[in-house]
mmCIF file of C-alpha atoms in Angstrom:
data_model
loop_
_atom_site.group_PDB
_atom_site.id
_atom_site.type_symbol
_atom_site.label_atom_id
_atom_site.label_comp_id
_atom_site.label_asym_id
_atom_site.label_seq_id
_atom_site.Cartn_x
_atom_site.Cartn_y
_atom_site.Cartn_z
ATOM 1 C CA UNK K 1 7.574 -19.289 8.282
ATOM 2 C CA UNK K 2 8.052 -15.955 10.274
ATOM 3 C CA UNK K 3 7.630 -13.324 7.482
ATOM 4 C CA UNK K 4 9.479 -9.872 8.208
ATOM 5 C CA UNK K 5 7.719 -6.710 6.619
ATOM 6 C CA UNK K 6 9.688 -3.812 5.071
ATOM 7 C CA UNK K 7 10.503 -0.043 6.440
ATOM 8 C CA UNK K 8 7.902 2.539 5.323
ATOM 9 C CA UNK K 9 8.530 4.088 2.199
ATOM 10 C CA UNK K 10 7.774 7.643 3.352
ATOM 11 C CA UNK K 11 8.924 11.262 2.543
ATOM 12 C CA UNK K 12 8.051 14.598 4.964
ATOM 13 C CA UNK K 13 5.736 16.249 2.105
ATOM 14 C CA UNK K 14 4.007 12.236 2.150
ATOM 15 C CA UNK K 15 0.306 12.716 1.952
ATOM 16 C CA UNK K 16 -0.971 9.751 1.051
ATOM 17 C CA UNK K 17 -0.146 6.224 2.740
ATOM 18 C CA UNK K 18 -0.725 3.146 0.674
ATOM 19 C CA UNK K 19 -1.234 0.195 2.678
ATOM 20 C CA UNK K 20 -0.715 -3.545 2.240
ATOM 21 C CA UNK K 21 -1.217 -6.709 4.774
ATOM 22 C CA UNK K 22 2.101 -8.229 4.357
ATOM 23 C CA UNK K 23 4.118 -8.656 1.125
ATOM 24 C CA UNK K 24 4.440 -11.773 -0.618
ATOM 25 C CA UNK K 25 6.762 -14.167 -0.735
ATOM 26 C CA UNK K 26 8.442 -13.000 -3.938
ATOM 27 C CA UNK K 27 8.214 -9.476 -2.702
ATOM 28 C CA UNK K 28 10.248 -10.929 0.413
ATOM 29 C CA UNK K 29 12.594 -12.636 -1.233
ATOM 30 C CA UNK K 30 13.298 -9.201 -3.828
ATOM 31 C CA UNK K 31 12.671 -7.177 -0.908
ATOM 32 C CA UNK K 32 10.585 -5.119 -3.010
ATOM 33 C CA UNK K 33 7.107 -3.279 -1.968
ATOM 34 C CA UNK K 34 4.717 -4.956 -4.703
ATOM 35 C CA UNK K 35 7.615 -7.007 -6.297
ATOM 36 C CA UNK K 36 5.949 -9.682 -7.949
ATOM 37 C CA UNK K 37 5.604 -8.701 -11.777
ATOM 38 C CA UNK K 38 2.015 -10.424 -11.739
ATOM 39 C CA UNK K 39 0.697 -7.741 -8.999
ATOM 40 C CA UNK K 40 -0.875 -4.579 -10.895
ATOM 41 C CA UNK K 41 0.112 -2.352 -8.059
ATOM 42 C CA UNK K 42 3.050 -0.186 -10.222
ATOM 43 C CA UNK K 43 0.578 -0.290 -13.199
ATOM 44 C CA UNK K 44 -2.167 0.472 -11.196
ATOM 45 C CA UNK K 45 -0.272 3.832 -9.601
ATOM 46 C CA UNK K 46 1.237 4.553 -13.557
ATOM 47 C CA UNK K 47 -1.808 4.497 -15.007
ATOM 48 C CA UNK K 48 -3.539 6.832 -11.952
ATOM 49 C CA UNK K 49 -1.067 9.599 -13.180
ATOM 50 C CA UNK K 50 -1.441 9.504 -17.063
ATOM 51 C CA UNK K 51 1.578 7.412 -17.328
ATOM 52 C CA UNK K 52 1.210 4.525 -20.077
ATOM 53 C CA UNK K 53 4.652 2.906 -18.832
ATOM 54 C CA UNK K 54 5.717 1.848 -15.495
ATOM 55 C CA UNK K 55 9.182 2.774 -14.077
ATOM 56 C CA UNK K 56 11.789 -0.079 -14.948
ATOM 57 C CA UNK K 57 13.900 -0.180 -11.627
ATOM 58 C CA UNK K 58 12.591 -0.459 -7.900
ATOM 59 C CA UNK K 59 14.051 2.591 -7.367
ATOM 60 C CA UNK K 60 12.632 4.383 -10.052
ATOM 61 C CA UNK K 61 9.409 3.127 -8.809
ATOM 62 C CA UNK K 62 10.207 4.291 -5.498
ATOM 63 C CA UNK K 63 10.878 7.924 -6.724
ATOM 64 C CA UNK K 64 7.524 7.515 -8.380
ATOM 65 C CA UNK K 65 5.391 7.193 -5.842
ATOM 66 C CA UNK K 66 7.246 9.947 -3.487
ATOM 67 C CA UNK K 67 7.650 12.482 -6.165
ATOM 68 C CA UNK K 68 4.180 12.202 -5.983
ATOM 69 C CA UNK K 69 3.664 12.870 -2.422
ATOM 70 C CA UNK K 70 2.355 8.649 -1.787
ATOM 71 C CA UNK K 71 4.352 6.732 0.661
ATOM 72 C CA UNK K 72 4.205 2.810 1.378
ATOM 73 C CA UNK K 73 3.642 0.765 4.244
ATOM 74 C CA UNK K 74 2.396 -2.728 5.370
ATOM 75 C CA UNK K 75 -0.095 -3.097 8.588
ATOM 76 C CA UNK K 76 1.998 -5.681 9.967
ATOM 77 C CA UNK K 77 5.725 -5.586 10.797
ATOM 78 C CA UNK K 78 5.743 -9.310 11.290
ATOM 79 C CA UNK K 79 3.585 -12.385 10.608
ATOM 80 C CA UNK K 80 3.915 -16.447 10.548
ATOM 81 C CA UNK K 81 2.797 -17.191 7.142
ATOM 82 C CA UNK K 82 2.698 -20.427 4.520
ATOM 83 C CA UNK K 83 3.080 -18.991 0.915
ATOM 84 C CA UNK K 84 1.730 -15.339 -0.040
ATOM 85 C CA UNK K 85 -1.690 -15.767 0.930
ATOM 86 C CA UNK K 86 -3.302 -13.014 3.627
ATOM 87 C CA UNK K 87 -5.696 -15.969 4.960
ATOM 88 C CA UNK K 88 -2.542 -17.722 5.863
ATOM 89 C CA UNK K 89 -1.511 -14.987 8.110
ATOM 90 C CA UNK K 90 -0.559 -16.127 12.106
ATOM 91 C CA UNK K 91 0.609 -14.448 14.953
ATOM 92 C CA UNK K 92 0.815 -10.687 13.288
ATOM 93 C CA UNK K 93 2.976 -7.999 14.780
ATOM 94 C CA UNK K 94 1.198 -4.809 13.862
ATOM 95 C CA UNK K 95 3.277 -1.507 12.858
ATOM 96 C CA UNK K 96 3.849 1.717 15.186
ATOM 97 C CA UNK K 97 0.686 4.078 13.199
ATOM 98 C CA UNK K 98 0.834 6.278 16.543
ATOM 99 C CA UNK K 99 4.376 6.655 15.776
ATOM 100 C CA UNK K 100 3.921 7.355 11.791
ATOM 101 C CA UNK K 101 1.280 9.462 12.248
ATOM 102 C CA UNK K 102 2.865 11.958 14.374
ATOM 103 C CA UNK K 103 6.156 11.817 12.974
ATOM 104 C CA UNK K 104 4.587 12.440 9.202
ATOM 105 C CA UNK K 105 1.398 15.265 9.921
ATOM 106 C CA UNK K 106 1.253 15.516 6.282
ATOM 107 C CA UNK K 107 -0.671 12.409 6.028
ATOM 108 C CA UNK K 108 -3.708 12.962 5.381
ATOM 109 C CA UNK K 109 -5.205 9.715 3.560
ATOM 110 C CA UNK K 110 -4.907 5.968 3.973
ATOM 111 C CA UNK K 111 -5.882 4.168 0.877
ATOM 112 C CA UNK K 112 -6.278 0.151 2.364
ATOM 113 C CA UNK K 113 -4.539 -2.232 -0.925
ATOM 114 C CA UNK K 114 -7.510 -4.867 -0.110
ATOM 115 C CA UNK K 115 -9.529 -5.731 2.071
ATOM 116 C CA UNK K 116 -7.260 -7.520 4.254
ATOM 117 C CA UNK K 117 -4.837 -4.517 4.688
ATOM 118 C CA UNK K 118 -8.129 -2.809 6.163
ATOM 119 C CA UNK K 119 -9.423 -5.818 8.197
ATOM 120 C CA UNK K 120 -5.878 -6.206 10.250
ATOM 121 C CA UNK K 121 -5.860 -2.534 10.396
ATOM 122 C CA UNK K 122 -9.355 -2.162 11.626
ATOM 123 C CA UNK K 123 -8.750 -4.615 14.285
ATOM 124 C CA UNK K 124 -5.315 -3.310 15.529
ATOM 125 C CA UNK K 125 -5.257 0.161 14.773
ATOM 126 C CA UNK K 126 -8.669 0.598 14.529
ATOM 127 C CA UNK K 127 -8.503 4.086 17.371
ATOM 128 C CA UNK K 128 -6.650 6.020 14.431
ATOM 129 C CA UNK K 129 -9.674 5.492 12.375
ATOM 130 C CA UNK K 130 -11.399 8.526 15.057
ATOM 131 C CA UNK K 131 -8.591 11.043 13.839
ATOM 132 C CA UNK K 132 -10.379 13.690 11.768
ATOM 133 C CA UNK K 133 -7.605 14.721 9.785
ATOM 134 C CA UNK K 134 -7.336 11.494 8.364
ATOM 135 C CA UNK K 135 -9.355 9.866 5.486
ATOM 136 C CA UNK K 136 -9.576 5.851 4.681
ATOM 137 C CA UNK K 137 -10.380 4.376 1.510
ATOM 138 C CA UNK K 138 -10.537 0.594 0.657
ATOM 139 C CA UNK K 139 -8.986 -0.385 -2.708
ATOM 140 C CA UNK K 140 -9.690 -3.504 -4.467
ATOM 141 C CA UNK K 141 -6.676 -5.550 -3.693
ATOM 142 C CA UNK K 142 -3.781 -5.160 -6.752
ATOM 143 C CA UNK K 143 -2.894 -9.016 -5.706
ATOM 144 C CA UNK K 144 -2.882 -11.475 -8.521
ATOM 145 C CA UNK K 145 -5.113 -13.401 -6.450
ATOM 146 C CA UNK K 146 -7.747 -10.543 -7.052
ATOM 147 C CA UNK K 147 -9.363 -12.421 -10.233
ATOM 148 C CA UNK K 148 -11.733 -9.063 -10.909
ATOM 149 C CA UNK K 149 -10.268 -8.368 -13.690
ATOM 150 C CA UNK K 150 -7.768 -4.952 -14.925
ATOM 151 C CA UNK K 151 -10.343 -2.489 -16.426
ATOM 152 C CA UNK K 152 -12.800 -3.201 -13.351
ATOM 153 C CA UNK K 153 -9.571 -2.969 -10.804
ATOM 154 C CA UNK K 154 -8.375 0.144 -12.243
ATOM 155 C CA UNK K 155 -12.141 1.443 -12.571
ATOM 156 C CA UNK K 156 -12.236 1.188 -8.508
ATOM 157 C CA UNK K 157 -8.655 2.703 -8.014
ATOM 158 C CA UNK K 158 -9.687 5.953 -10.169
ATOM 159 C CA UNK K 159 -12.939 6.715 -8.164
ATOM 160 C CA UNK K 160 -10.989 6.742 -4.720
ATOM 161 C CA UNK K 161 -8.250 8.544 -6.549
ATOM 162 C CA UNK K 162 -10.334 11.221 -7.736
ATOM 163 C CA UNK K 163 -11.437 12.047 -4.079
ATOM 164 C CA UNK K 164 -7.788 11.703 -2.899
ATOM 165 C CA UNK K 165 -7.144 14.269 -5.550
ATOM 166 C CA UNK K 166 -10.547 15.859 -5.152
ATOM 167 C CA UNK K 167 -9.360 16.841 -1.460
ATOM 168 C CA UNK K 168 -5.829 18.543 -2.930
ATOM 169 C CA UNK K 169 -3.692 15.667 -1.548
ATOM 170 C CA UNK K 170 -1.909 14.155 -4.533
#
């Protein structure tokens, strides 16, 4: 099934990206960045910012993240794909970075939602990895397919978040 990714999610002041593989099939279908209500991703950011409740609406959640200078993105645009799985992943269309990346010079750190996010970015964006002003950090994937565990997840997403916030950026 050809799987179409979503816009960025991206304000001027944007200094942090956020970066999945593709989103999921119940993400597609809501058209929602991290829409499945079993991913930890909106807890996950909540909880990085002191906040014990997570945003009811998408668009709330939205206003979230860019009132705190993080955008969204996927690494691919487009994808064949069975079901929500990134091992299922065929024929992938990367996104325009080059394009991003200059349009957005605020950016100043990537922060990879799993390892697959990194691996498909690695592999076709992998020359923006030389660009000193930029930063990369792999995440533990929020995916409910990640079976590490919440305290252990959120563990890993406060240590890179202290040296995003260690650098000034968010």
């Amino acid at each position: 099934m050809l799987c179409m990714g979503f816009e960025p999610v991206i304000a001027p002041d944007s200094v942090v990206l956020i970066l999945g593989s593709m989103p999921g099939e119940l993400s597609l279908e809501r058209q929602e960045y991290y829409g499945n209500p079993r991913n930890d991703f909106w807890r996950l950011l909540a909880s990085l910012h002191g906040e014990d409740h997570v945003p009811d609406t998408y668009e709330e959640r939205l206003r979230f993240a860019l009132g705190r200078k993080i955008a969204l993105w996927d690494v691919l645009a487009s994808c064949e794909r069975e079901g929500s799985l990134d091992a299922n992943i065929r024929e992938p269309a990367v996104n325009d970075f080059d394009a991003l990346f200059a349009e957005y010079p605020n950016l100043r750190t990537v922060l990879f939602n799993g390892a697959a996010s990194e691996k498909l970015f690695r592999k076709h964006a992998g020359h923006l990895l030389a660009d000193s002003r930029l930063g990369f950090v792999r995440l533990p994937s929020s995916s409910p397919a990640n079976a590490m565990g919440w305290e252990r997840k959120l563990a890993a997403w406060r240590e890179a978040w202290q040296g995003v916030t260690g650098r000034g950026e968010a």
